[in-house]
Short mmCIF file of C-alpha atoms in Angstrom, two decimals:
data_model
loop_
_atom_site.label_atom_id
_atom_site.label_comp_id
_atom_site.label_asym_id
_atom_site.label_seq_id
_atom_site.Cartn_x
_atom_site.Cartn_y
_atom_site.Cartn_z
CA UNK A 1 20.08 -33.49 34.48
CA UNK A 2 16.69 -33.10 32.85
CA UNK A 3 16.30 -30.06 30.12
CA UNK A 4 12.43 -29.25 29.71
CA UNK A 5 11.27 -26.72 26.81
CA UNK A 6 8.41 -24.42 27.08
CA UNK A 7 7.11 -23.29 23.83
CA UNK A 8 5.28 -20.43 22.67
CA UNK A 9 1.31 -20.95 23.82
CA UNK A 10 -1.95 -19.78 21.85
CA UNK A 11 -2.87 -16.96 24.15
CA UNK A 12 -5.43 -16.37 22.33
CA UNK A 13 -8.25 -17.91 20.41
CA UNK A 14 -6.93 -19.50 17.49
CA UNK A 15 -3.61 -17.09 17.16
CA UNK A 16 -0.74 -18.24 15.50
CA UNK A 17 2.29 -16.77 16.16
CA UNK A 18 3.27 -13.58 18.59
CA UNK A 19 6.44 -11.57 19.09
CA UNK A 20 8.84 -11.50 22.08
CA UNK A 21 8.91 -8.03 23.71
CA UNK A 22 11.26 -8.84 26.63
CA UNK A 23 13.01 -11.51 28.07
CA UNK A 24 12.93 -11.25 32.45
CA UNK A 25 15.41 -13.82 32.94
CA UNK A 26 19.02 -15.22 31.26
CA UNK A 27 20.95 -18.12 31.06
CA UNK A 28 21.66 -19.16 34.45
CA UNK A 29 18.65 -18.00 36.86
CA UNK A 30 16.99 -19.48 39.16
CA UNK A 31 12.82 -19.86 38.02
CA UNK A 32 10.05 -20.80 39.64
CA UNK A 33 6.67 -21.98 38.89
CA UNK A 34 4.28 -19.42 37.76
CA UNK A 35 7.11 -16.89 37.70
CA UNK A 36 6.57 -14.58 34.62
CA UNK A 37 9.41 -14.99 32.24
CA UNK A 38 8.36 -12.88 28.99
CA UNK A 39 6.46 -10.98 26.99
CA UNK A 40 4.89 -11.06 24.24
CA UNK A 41 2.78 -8.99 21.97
CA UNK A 42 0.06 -11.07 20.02
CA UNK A 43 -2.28 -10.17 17.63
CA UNK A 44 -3.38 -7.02 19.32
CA UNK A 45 -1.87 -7.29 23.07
CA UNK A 46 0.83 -7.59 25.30
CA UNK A 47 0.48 -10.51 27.28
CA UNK A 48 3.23 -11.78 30.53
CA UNK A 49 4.18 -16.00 30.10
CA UNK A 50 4.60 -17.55 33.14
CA UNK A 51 7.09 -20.05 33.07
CA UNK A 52 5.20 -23.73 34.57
CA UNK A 53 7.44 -25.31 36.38
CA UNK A 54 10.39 -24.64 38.73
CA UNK A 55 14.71 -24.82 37.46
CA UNK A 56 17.49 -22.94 36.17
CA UNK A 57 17.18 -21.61 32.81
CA UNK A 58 19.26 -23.20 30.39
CA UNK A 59 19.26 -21.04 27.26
CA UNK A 60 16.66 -18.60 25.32
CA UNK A 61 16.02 -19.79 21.99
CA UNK A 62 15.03 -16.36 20.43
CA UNK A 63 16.20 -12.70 20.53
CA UNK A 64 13.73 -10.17 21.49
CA UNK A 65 11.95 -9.03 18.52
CA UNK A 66 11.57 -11.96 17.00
CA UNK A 67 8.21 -13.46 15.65
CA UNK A 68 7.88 -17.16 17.16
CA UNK A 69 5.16 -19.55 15.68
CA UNK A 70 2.67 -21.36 18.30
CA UNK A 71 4.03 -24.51 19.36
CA UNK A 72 7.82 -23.52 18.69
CA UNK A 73 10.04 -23.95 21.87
CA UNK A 74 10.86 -20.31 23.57
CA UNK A 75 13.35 -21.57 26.39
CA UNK A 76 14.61 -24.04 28.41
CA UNK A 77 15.14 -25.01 31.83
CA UNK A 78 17.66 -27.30 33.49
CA UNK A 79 15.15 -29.06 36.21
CA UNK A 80 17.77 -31.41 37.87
CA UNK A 81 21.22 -31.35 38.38
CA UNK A 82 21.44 -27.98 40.19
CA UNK A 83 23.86 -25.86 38.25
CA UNK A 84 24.42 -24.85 34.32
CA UNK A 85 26.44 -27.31 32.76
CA UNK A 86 30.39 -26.26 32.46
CA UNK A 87 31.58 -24.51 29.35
CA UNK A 88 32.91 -27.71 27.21
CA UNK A 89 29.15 -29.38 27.83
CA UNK A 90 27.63 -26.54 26.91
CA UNK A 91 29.65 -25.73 23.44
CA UNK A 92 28.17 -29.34 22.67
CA UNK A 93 24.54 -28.55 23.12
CA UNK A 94 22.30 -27.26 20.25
CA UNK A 95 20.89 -24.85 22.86
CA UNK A 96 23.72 -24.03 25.03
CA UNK A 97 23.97 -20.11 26.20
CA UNK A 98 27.48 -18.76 25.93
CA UNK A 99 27.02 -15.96 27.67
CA UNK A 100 29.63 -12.40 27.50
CA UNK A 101 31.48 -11.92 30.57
CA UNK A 102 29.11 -10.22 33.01
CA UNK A 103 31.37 -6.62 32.88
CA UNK A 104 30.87 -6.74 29.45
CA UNK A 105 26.70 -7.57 29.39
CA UNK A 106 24.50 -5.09 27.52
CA UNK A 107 21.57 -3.64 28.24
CA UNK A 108 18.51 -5.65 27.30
CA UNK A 109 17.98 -4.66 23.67
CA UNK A 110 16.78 -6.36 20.26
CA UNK A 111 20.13 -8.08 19.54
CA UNK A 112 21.07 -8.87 22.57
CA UNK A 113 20.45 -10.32 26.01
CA UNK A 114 20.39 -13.83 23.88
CA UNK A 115 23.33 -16.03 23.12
CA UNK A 116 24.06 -16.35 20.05
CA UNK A 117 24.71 -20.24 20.53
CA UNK A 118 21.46 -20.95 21.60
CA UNK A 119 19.32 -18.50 19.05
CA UNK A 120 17.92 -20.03 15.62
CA UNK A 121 17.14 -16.17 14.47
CA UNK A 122 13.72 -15.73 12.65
CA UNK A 123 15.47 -12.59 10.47
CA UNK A 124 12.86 -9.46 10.48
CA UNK A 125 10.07 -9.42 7.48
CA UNK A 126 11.09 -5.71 6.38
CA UNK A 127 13.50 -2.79 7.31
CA UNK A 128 16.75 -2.64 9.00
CA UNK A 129 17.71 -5.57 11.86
CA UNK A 130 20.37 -5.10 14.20
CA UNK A 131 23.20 -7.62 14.20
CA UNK A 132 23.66 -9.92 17.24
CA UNK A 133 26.85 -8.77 19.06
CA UNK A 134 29.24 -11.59 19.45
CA UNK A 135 32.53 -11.54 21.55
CA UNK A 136 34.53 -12.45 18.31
CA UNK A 137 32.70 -9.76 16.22
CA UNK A 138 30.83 -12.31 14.05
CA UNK A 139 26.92 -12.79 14.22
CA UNK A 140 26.23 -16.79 14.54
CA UNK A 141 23.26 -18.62 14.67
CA UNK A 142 23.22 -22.17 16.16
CA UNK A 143 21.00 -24.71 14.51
CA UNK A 144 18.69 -26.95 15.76
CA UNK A 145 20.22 -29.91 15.97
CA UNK A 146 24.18 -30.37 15.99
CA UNK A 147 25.90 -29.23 12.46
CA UNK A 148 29.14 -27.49 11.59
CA UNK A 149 29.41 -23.83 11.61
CA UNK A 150 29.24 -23.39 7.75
CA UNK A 151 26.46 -25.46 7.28
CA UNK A 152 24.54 -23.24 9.89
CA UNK A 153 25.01 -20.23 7.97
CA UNK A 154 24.17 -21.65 4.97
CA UNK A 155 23.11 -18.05 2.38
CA UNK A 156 19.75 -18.00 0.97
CA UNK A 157 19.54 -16.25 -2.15
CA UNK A 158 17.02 -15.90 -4.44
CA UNK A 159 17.66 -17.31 -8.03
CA UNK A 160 19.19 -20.08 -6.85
CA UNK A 161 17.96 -23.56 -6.58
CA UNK A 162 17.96 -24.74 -2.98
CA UNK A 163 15.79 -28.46 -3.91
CA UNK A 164 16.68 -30.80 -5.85
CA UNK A 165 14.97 -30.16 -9.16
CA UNK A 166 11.97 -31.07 -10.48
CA UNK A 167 11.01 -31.55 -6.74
CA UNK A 168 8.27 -29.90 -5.20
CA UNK A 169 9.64 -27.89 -2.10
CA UNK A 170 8.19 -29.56 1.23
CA UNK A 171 5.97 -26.83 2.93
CA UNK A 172 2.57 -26.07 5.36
CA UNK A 173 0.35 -24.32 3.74
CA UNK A 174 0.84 -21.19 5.60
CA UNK A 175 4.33 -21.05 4.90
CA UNK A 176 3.50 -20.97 1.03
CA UNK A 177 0.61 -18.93 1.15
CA UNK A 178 3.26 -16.52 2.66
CA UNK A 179 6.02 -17.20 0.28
CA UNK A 180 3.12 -16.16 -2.38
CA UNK A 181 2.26 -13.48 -0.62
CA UNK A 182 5.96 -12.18 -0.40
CA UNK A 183 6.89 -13.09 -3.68
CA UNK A 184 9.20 -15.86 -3.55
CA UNK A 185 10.08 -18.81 -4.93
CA UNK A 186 9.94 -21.90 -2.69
CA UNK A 187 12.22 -23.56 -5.03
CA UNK A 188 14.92 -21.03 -4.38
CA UNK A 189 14.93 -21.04 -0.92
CA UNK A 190 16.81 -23.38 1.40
CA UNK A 191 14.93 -25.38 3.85
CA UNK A 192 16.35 -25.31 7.91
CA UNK A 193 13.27 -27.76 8.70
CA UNK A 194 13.55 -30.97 10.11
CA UNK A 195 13.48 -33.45 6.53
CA UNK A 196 13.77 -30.26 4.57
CA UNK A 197 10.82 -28.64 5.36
CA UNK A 198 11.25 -24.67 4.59
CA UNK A 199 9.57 -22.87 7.28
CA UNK A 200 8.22 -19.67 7.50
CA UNK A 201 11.57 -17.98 8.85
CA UNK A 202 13.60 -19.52 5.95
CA UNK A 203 10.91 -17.43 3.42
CA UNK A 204 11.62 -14.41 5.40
CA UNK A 205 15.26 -15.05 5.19
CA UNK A 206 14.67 -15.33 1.67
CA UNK A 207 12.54 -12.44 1.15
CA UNK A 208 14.97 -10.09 3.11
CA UNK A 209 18.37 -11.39 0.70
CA UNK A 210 16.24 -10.28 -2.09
CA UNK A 211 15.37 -6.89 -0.35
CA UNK A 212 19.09 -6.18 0.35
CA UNK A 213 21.13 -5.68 -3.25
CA UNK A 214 18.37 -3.00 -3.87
CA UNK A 215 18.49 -1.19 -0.81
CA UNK A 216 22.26 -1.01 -0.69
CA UNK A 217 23.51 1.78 -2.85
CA UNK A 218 26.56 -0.26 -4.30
CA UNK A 219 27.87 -3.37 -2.51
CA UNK A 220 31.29 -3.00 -1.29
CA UNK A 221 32.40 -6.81 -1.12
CA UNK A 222 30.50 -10.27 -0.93
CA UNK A 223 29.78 -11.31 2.43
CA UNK A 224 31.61 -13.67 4.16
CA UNK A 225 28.87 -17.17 4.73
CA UNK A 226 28.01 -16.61 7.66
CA UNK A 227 27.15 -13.14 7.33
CA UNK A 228 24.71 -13.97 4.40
CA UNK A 229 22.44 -15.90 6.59
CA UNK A 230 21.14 -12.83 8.21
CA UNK A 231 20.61 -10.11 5.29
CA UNK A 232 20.55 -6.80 6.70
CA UNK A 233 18.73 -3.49 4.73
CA UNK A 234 21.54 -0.75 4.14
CA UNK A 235 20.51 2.40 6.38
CA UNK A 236 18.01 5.16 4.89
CA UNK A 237 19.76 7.52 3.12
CA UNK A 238 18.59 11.52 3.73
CA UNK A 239 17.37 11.38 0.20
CA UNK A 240 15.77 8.43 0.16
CA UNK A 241 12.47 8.27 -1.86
CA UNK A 242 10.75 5.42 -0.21
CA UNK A 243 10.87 3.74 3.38
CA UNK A 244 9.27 0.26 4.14
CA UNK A 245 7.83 -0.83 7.12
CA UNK A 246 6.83 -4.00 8.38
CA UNK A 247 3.50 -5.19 8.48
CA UNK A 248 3.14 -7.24 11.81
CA UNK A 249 1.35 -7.08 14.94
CA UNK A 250 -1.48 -4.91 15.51
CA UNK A 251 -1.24 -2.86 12.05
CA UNK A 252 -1.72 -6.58 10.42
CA UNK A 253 -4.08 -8.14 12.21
CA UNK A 254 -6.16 -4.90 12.10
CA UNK A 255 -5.75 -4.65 8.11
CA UNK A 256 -6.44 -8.30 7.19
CA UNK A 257 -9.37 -7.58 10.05
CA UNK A 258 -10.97 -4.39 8.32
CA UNK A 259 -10.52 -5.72 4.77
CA UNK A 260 -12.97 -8.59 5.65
CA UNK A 261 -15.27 -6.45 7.56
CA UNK A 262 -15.37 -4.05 4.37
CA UNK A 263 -16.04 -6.68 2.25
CA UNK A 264 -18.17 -9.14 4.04
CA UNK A 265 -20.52 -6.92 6.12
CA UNK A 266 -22.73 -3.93 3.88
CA UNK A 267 -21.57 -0.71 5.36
CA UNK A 268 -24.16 2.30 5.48
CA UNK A 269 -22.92 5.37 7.12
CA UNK A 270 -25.28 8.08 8.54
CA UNK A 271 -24.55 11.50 9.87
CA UNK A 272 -26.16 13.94 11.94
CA UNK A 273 -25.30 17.21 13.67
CA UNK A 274 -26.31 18.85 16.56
CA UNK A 275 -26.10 20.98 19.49
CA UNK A 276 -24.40 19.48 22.56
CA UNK A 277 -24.00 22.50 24.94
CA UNK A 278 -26.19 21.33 27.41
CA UNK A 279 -24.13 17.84 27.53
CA UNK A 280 -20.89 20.06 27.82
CA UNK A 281 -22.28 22.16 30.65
CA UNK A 282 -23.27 18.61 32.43
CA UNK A 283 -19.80 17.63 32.51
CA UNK A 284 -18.90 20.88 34.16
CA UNK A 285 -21.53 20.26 36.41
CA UNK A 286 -20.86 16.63 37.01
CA UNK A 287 -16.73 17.04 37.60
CA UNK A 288 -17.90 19.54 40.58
CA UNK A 289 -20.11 16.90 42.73
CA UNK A 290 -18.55 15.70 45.38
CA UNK A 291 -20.24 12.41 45.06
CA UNK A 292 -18.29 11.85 41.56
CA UNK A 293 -15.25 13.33 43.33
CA UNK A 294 -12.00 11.32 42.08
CA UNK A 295 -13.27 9.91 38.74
CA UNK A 296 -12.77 10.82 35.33
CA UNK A 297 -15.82 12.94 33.78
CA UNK A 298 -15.40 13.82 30.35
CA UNK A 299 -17.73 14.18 27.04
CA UNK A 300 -16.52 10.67 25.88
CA UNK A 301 -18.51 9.22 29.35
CA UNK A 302 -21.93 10.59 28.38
CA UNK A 303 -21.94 9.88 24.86
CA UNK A 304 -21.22 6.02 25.98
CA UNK A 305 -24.31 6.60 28.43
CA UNK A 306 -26.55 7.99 25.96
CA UNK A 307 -25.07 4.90 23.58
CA UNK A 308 -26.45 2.57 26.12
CA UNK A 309 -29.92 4.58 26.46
CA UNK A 310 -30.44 4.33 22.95
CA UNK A 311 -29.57 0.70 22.36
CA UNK A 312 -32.52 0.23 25.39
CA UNK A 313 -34.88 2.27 23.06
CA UNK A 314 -33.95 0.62 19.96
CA UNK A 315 -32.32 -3.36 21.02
CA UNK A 316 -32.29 -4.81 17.90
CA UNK A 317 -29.49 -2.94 16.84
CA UNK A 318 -27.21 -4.69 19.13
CA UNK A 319 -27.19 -8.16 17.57
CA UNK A 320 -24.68 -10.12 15.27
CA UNK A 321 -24.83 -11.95 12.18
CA UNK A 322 -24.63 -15.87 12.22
CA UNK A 323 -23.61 -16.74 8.51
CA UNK A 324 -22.80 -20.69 9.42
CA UNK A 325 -26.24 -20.75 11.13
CA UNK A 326 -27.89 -18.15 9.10
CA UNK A 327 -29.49 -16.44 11.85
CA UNK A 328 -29.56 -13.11 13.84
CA UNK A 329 -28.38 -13.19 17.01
CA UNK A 330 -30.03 -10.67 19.12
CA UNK A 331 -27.53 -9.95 22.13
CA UNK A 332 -29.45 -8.78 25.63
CA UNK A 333 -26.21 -7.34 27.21
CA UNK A 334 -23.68 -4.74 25.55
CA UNK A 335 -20.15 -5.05 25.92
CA UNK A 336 -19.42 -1.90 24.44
CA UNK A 337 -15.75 -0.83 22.43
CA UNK A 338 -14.04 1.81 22.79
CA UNK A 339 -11.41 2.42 20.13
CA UNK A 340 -8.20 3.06 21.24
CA UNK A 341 -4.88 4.51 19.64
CA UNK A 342 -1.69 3.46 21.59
CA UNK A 343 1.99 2.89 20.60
CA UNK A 344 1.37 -0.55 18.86
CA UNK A 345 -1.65 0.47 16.78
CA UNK A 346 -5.63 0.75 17.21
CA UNK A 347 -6.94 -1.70 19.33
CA UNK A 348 -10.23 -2.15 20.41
CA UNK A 349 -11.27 -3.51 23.94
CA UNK A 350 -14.66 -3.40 25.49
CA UNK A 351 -16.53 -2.54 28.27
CA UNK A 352 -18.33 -6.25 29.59
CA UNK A 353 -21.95 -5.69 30.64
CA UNK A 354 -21.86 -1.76 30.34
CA UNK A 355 -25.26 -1.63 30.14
CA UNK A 356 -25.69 -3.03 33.91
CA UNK A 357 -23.12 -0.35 35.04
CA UNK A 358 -24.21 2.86 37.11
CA UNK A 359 -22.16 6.18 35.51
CA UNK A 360 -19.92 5.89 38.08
CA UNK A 361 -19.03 2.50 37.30
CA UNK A 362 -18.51 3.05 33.89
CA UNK A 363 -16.05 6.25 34.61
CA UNK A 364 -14.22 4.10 36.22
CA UNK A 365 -14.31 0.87 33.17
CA UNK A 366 -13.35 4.09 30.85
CA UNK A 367 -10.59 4.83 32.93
CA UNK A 368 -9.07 1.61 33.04
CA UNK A 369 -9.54 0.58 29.69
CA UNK A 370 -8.00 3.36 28.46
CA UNK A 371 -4.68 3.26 31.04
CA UNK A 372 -4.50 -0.56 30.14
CA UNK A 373 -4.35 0.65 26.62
CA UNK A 374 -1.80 2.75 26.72
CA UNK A 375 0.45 0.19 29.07
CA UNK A 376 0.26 -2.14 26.31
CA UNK A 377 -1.31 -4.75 28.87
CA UNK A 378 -4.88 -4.96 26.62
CA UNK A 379 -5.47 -9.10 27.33
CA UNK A 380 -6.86 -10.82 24.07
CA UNK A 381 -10.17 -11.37 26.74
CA UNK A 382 -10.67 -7.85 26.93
CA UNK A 383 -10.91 -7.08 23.46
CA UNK A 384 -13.32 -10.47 22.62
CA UNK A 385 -17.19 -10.42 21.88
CA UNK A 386 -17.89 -7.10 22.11
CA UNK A 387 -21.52 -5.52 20.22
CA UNK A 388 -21.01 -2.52 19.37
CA UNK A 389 -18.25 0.41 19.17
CA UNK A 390 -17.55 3.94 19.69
CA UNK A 391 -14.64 5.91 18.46
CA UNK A 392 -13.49 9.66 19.28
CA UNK A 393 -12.22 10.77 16.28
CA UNK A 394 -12.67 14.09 17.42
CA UNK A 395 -9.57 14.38 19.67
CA UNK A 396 -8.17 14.62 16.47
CA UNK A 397 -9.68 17.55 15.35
CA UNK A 398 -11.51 15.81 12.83
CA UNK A 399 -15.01 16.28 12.17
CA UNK A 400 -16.39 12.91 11.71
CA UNK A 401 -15.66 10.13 9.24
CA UNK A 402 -17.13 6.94 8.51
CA UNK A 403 -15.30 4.08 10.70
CA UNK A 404 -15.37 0.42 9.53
CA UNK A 405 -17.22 -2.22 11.69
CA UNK A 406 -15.35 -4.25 14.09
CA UNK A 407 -15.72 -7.20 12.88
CA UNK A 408 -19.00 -9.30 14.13
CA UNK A 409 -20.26 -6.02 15.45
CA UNK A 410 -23.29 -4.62 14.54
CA UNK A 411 -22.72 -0.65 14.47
CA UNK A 412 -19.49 1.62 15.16
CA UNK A 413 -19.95 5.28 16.34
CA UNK A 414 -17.45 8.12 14.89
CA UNK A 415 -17.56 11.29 17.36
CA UNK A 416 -16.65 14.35 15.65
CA UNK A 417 -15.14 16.91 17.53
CA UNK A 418 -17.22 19.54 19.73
CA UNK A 419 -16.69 22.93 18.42
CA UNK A 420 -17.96 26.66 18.75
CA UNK A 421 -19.75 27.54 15.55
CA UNK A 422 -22.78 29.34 15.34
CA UNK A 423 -25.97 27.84 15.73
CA UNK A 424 -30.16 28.83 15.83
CA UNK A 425 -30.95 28.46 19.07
CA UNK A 426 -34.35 29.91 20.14
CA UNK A 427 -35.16 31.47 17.43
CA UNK A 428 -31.20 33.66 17.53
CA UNK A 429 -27.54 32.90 15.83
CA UNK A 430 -25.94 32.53 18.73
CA UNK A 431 -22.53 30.59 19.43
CA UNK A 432 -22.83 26.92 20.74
CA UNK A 433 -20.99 23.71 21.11
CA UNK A 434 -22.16 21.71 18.13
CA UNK A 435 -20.70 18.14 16.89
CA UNK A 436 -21.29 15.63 14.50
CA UNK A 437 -21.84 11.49 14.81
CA UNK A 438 -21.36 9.18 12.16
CA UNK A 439 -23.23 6.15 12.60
CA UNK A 440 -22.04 3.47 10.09
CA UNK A 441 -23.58 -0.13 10.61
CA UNK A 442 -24.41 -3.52 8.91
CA UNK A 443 -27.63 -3.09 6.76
CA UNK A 444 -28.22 -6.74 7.15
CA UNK A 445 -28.92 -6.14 10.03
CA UNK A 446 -30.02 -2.65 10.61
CA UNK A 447 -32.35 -1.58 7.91
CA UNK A 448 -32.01 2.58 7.56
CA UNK A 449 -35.59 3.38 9.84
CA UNK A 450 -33.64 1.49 12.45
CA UNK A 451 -30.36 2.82 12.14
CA UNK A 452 -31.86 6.38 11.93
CA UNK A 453 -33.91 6.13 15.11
CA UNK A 454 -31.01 4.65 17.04
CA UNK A 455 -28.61 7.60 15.64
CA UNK A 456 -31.44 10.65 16.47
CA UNK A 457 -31.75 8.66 19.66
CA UNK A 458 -27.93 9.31 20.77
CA UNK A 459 -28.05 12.80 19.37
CA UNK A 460 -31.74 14.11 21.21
CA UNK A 461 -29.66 12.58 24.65
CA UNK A 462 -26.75 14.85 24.31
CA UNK A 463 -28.75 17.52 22.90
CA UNK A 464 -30.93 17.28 25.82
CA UNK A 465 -29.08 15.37 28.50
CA UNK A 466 -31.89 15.37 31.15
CA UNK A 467 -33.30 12.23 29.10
CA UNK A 468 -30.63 10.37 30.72
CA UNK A 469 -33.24 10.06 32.93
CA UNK A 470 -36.37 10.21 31.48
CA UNK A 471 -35.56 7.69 28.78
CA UNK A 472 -34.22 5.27 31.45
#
């Protein structure tokens, strides 16, 4: 019998580490190669692994929910042999399944679905985690190599030593640049890493046993050893003053991501308001031809078009900043962003070449951008080298703002939202549809007569949509 390991793959360009979402297989089935056996959320997507190469599955090495480190094996599959090994062979194996009986299996939920023989948990960086359910009630978690049970659930406290002293804990960078970042002692915290190494999971560890005596009102009993090793937070009480939420995924990469584009790139934000009941009355117009018949026409569509018309009117505004190089790179296509909100956070994937695309063609880029969005299914591709951003904060109800540049863009677009209001319009107060845009961009490399033509460009296009034409 041959056991072979996948482990966790960059998806992405230069990412790190990335959650598991969902496990599509257990212990015991059949896989094939190419067959998709996970997912995972990265950075800022959901992306499907494909298992490469053909077996049983052996075990899973981590729950779902759990935040796995590039490089770190993810499961592994019995390639010869032809069946899972018996029980007594498997209770010997560091990554043996033990599966329940199958009338007693749960539904696939964080905590379950993984055997708790197989699973080295990575404990959660904040909040509540469910315990793994175990047929003799107690939560276990196997090691990686062969040790007894009490050494495996070894407690990590903080305060107490867990190196020998006057020893400097062994440690990657990262993981103490996190254990600064949390707080915590390496010196206190016991290393699970091959030759004592702590690893980033044993600082969580750590950082969640020193969460847990204050967010338990008054502690009942010690816990039993084993029970230690995975610290849970005490449930929010009704009159609880504070909650605390982990910082992972989208939310952190987008943070760490807008801090540095605050504070690397000089933001200038302009405004301008304007009538856009002609645009408004296009869109009516537009969702009744027949030759548009079956795509999505909204407001959102022309003000990407008249984006695109002004960036041909004013192209040095779609360019990026080469700091290495110390250059300007002047970019003669757009792949423009649309900012999206879905159930994992703001993400922000891009149109490729939208300046080559006919208005049909870009309905129907809109449209799929936005239902890939919201299906968590956003590829790390999609959301790569784009120029230049829009986002509607208008659906909001929100007037305008002034958005942060992606970062390595050159301008972002805020759309206010389209209102009633009264408004002089030939020479009477009458009532029109009237908006605002914020236009906030990097005065390296937009001076403000640049950025100023390129915003009164957008605005005179809605205001006046027929130069959708003209101005092509």
């Amino acid at each position: 019998m041959t056991i072979r390991e996948f482990k966790m793959p960059d998806v992405g360009e230069g990412l790190t580490e990335a959650e598991i979402l969902k496990w599509y297989v257990q212990p015991g089935d059949t896989v094939t190669d190419g067959q998709v056996v996970c997912e995972v959320e990265t950075a800022k997507a959901a992306v499907e692994l494909p298992i490469p190469f053909d077996g049983v599955v052996h075990a899973l090495l981590f729950e779902e929910g759990t935040t796995v480190d590039v490089g770190q094996v993810i499961i592994s599959v019995q390639t010869e042999g032809g069946a899972a090994e018996a029980p007594a062979q498997e209770a010997a194996s560091p990554v043996a399944a033990a599966e329940p009986a199958p009338a007693a299996r749960q539904p696939v939920l964080v905590g379950y679905g993984v055997s708790e023989a197989s699973t080295k948990r990575r404990p959660r960086k904040a909040g509540p985690a469910p315990a793994v359910a175990a047929q003799n009630g107690t939560a276990t978690a196997a090691p990686e190599a062969p040790v007894a049970p009490a050494a495996a659930a070894a407690p990590v406290l903080p305060g107490v030593p867990a190196q020998p002293a006057g020893e400097r804990p062994l440690a990657k960078p990262p993981v103490r640049k996190l254990a600064k970042d949390l707080g915590i002692d390496l010196a206190a915290v016991v290393p699970t890493g091959d030759g004592g190494v702590v690893t980033r999971e044993d600082v969580h560890a750590a950082a969640a046993a020193a969460i847990t005596p204050q967010a338990a009102p008054a502690p009942a009993a010690a816990p039993a050893p084993a029970q230690a090793a995975a610290p849970q937070a005490a449930p929010a009480e009704p009159s609880a003053r504070e909650t605390r939420i982990p910082v992972k995924g989208v939310r952190k990469v987008s943070a760490q991501a807008m801090v540095g584009s605050a504070f690397t790139a000089p933001h200038v934000t302009e405004f301008i308001t304007f009538d856009v009941t002609r645009t408004m009355k296009l869109v009516q117009e537009l969702k009744a031809d027949p030759d548009l018949a079956g795509l999505r026409i909204n407001p959102l569509l022309l003000i990407a078009k008249a984006v695109l018309v002004a960036i041909r009117r004013n192209p040095d505004v779609n360019a990026s900043w080469d700091e290495a190089a110390q250059e300007i790179v002047l970019k003669h296509y757009v792949n423009l962003g649309i900012a999206a909100a879905t159930p994992r956070g703001l993400i922000v994937p891009n149109i490729k070449d939208a300046h080559a695309k006919t208005l049909g063609e870009l309905s129907t880029a809109l449209s799929e951008l936005v239902a890939t969005a919201r299906d968590g299914k956003t590829s790390p591709a999609d959301m790569q080298n784009g120029t230049l951003t829009i986002t509607n904060v208008g659906v909001f109800g929100v007037d305008t703002g002034t958005p942060i540049l992606n970062p390595g863009e050159s301008a972002i677009l805020a759309v206010g939202a389209i209102k009633l209001q009264p408004w002089v319009h030939k020479g009477k107060v009458k009532p029109r549809q009237v908006t605002t845009l914020a236009l906030s961009f990097d005065h390296r490399l937009i001076d403000g007569e640049l950025g100023s033509r390129f915003l009164a460009d957008i605005a005179a296009v809605l205001e006046h949509p027929r130069r959708l034409i003209t101005w092509s």
